[in-house]
Coordinates of C-alpha atoms and ligand atoms in Angstrom, one line a residue:
M1 CA 28.8 -43.5 117.4
S2 CA 28.9 -40.1 115.7
S3 CA 29.2 -39.8 111.9
V4 CA 32.0 -37.8 110.4
S5 CA 30.8 -34.5 109.0
R6 CA 32.8 -33.6 105.9
G7 CA 32.7 -30.2 104.2
R8 CA 31.2 -29.6 100.8
G9 CA 33.7 -30.5 98.1
N10 CA 34.9 -28.3 95.2
R11 CA 34.2 -30.7 92.4
L12 CA 31.2 -31.4 90.2
A13 CA 30.1 -34.9 89.4
W14 CA 28.6 -35.3 85.9
A15 CA 26.7 -38.5 85.0
L16 CA 26.2 -39.1 81.3
T17 CA 23.5 -41.6 80.2
G18 CA 22.7 -43.2 76.8
S19 CA 20.4 -40.5 75.5
G20 CA 21.0 -39.2 72.0
H21 CA 18.9 -36.2 72.9
F22 CA 21.3 -33.3 73.4
F23 CA 24.1 -35.8 74.0
T24 CA 26.8 -33.9 71.9
E25 CA 25.6 -30.6 73.3
C26 CA 26.1 -31.8 76.8
L27 CA 29.6 -32.9 75.9
D28 CA 30.3 -29.5 74.4
F29 CA 29.1 -27.7 77.5
M30 CA 31.1 -29.8 79.9
R31 CA 34.2 -28.9 77.9
Q32 CA 33.7 -25.3 79.2
L33 CA 33.7 -26.4 82.8
E34 CA 36.5 -27.1 85.2
N35 CA 36.8 -29.3 88.3
F36 CA 34.5 -32.0 87.3
D37 CA 34.6 -35.8 87.1
L38 CA 32.6 -37.7 84.5
F39 CA 30.6 -40.9 85.2
V40 CA 29.5 -42.8 82.0
S41 CA 26.7 -45.3 81.9
R42 CA 27.2 -48.4 79.8
A43 CA 24.7 -47.2 77.3
A44 CA 26.4 -43.8 77.1
A45 CA 29.7 -45.5 76.3
E46 CA 28.0 -47.1 73.3
V47 CA 26.0 -44.1 72.2
I48 CA 29.0 -41.9 72.1
R49 CA 30.5 -44.1 69.4
M50 CA 27.3 -44.1 67.4
Y51 CA 27.3 -40.3 67.3
K52 CA 31.0 -40.4 66.4
S53 CA 31.7 -38.1 69.4
R54 CA 34.4 -38.2 72.1
L55 CA 34.6 -37.9 75.8
P56 CA 36.4 -34.8 77.0
E57 CA 40.2 -35.1 77.5
G58 CA 42.0 -34.5 80.7
V59 CA 39.0 -35.4 82.8
Q60 CA 38.7 -38.3 85.3
I61 CA 36.3 -40.7 83.8
Y62 CA 34.5 -43.5 85.7
R63 CA 32.8 -46.2 83.7
D64 CA 30.0 -48.5 84.7
T65 CA 31.9 -51.7 85.1
T66 CA 31.1 -52.9 88.7
A67 CA 27.9 -54.5 90.2
S68 CA 28.2 -52.2 93.3
A69 CA 28.8 -49.0 91.3
A70 CA 32.0 -48.7 93.2
P71 CA 32.8 -45.1 92.1
V72 CA 29.8 -43.8 94.1
G73 CA 31.9 -44.3 97.2
L74 CA 33.5 -41.0 96.2
L75 CA 30.3 -39.2 97.2
Y76 CA 30.9 -40.2 100.8
E77 CA 34.2 -38.5 100.7
G78 CA 32.7 -35.0 100.4
I79 CA 34.5 -34.1 97.3
Y80 CA 31.4 -33.2 95.2
H81 CA 29.2 -30.2 95.7
T82 CA 26.7 -31.1 92.9
L83 CA 25.7 -33.9 90.7
I84 CA 24.6 -33.2 87.1
L85 CA 22.7 -36.0 85.4
A86 CA 22.6 -35.0 81.8
P87 CA 21.2 -36.0 79.4
A88 CA 19.1 -38.4 81.4
T89 CA 17.3 -41.2 79.5
S90 CA 13.7 -42.1 80.3
N91 CA 15.2 -45.4 81.6
T92 CA 17.4 -43.7 84.2
V93 CA 14.7 -41.2 85.1
A94 CA 12.2 -44.0 85.7
K95 CA 14.6 -45.9 87.9
C96 CA 15.5 -42.8 89.9
V97 CA 11.8 -42.0 90.5
Y98 CA 11.1 -45.5 91.8
G99 CA 14.2 -45.6 94.0
I100 CA 16.0 -48.2 91.9
S101 CA 19.8 -48.0 91.9
D102 CA 21.2 -50.7 89.7
S103 CA 23.6 -48.7 87.5
L104 CA 26.3 -46.1 87.9
A105 CA 24.0 -43.2 87.0
T106 CA 21.1 -44.4 89.2
N107 CA 23.4 -45.1 92.1
L108 CA 24.9 -41.6 91.8
F109 CA 21.4 -40.1 92.0
A110 CA 20.4 -42.3 95.0
Q111 CA 23.6 -41.7 96.9
A112 CA 23.6 -38.0 96.1
G113 CA 20.2 -37.8 97.7
K114 CA 21.4 -39.8 100.7
C115 CA 24.4 -37.5 101.1
R116 CA 22.3 -34.4 100.5
I117 CA 24.3 -33.3 97.5
P118 CA 22.1 -31.2 95.2
V119 CA 21.3 -32.6 91.8
I120 CA 20.5 -31.0 88.4
V121 CA 18.8 -33.4 86.0
F122 CA 18.4 -32.7 82.3
A123 CA 15.5 -35.1 81.4
C124 CA 15.0 -35.9 77.8
D125 CA 11.3 -36.6 77.7
T126 CA 9.9 -33.2 78.6
A127 CA 7.2 -32.7 76.0
P128 CA 4.6 -34.9 74.2
E129 CA 6.4 -34.3 70.9
L130 CA 10.1 -33.8 70.4
E131 CA 12.7 -33.5 67.7
T132 CA 15.8 -35.4 68.6
M133 CA 19.1 -36.2 67.0
A134 CA 19.5 -39.8 66.0
P135 CA 22.8 -41.0 64.6
G136 CA 21.4 -40.6 61.1
G137 CA 19.9 -37.1 61.6
M138 CA 16.9 -35.4 63.2
V139 CA 13.8 -37.6 64.0
K140 CA 10.5 -36.9 65.7
V141 CA 9.6 -38.8 68.9
W142 CA 6.5 -38.9 71.0
P143 CA 7.4 -39.6 74.7
R144 CA 4.8 -41.7 76.4
R145 CA 2.6 -40.6 79.2
I146 CA 4.7 -42.6 81.7
D147 CA 7.9 -40.9 80.5
L148 CA 6.3 -37.5 81.1
E149 CA 4.8 -38.5 84.4
N150 CA 8.1 -39.7 85.7
V151 CA 9.8 -36.4 84.9
E152 CA 7.1 -34.7 86.8
K153 CA 7.6 -37.0 89.8
L154 CA 11.3 -36.3 89.7
R155 CA 10.6 -32.6 90.3
S156 CA 9.3 -33.5 93.8
F157 CA 12.6 -35.0 94.9
E158 CA 14.6 -33.3 97.6
Q159 CA 17.4 -31.1 96.4
T160 CA 16.7 -32.0 92.8
R161 CA 16.3 -29.5 90.0
V162 CA 14.9 -30.7 86.7
V163 CA 15.7 -28.7 83.6
E164 CA 14.2 -29.1 80.2
S165 CA 16.6 -27.5 77.7
M166 CA 20.3 -26.9 77.1
S167 CA 19.9 -23.2 78.0
E168 CA 18.2 -24.1 81.3
L169 CA 21.0 -26.6 82.0
V170 CA 23.7 -24.0 81.4
A171 CA 21.8 -21.5 83.5
A172 CA 21.2 -23.9 86.4
T173 CA 24.9 -25.0 86.4
R174 CA 26.2 -21.5 86.3
E175 CA 23.8 -20.5 89.0
R176 CA 25.0 -23.3 91.2
L177 CA 28.7 -22.6 90.6
E178 CA 28.2 -18.9 91.3
C179 CA 26.4 -19.6 94.5
L180 CA 29.4 -21.7 95.5
G181 CA 31.8 -19.1 94.3
A182 CA 33.2 -21.6 91.9
V183 CA 32.4 -20.2 88.4
S184 CA 34.6 -21.4 85.6
S185 CA 34.9 -19.7 82.2
Ligands
FMN1 C1 21.5 -43.9 69.2 C2 20.6 -44.0 70.4 C3 20.0 -42.9 71.0 C4 19.2 -43.0 72.1 N1 18.6 -41.9 72.5 C5 17.8 -42.0 73.6 C6 17.1 -40.8 74.1 O1 17.2 -39.7 73.5 N2 16.3 -40.9 75.2 C7 16.2 -42.1 75.8 O2 15.4 -42.1 76.8 N3 16.8 -43.2 75.4 C8 17.6 -43.2 74.3 N4 18.3 -44.3 73.9 C9 18.0 -45.6 74.6 C10 18.9 -45.8 75.8 O3 20.3 -45.7 75.5 C11 18.6 -47.1 76.5 O4 17.3 -47.0 77.1 C12 19.6 -47.5 77.6 O5 19.2 -48.7 78.2 C13 19.7 -46.4 78.7 O6 20.6 -46.8 79.7 P1 21.1 -45.7 80.8 O7 19.8 -45.0 81.2 O8 21.7 -46.6 81.8 O9 22.1 -44.9 80.1 C14 19.1 -44.2 72.8 C15 19.7 -45.4 72.2 C16 20.5 -45.3 71.1 C17 21.1 -46.5 70.6

């Protein structure tokens, strides 16, 4: 039996996880993009309220409400050219690295890999000491060795680009869209 070969789609899939680190900045950036669908982890749906932020309007939003992560079936339909996982919590990064797919975000990562869809991950825990925005203001955090090691391991994954800052995320996204001839303003 031969498999059906579908062409590369023209949409971006963006998975948002429950990381306060650059959460609102990621939302601001995605508002500049076109042709993307948003996948929201259960934690992200809570965190967005804590930061008194809002999801972009006029965008198809898929929430994490099913045990099977049903929306990942869209990846098999060949409609997405790229998955952006941003910001990515240490929880989601750890699961991705160890091949666990038990949430919408981790299932998207796993299935993107299996469908050979390139992934850009903006991992939160990229340095031993970070300033991050908590709902009450800036706080200092010290990611653990395991968090930093997991980010390093993620770099070795096929078709996976790990970025460490908003500027790198913007550049990697634009680069990808330009390479596909799909740049949006
Ligand atoms: C206000 C708030 C901010 C958070 N910020 C972070 C963060 O910057 N990085 C992180 O790894 N986890 C952060 N968390 C914890 C995650 O939301 C939590 O680990 C959650 O289980 C992650 O689920 P997910 O990876 O499926 O989105 C934060 C939680 C809250 C309530």
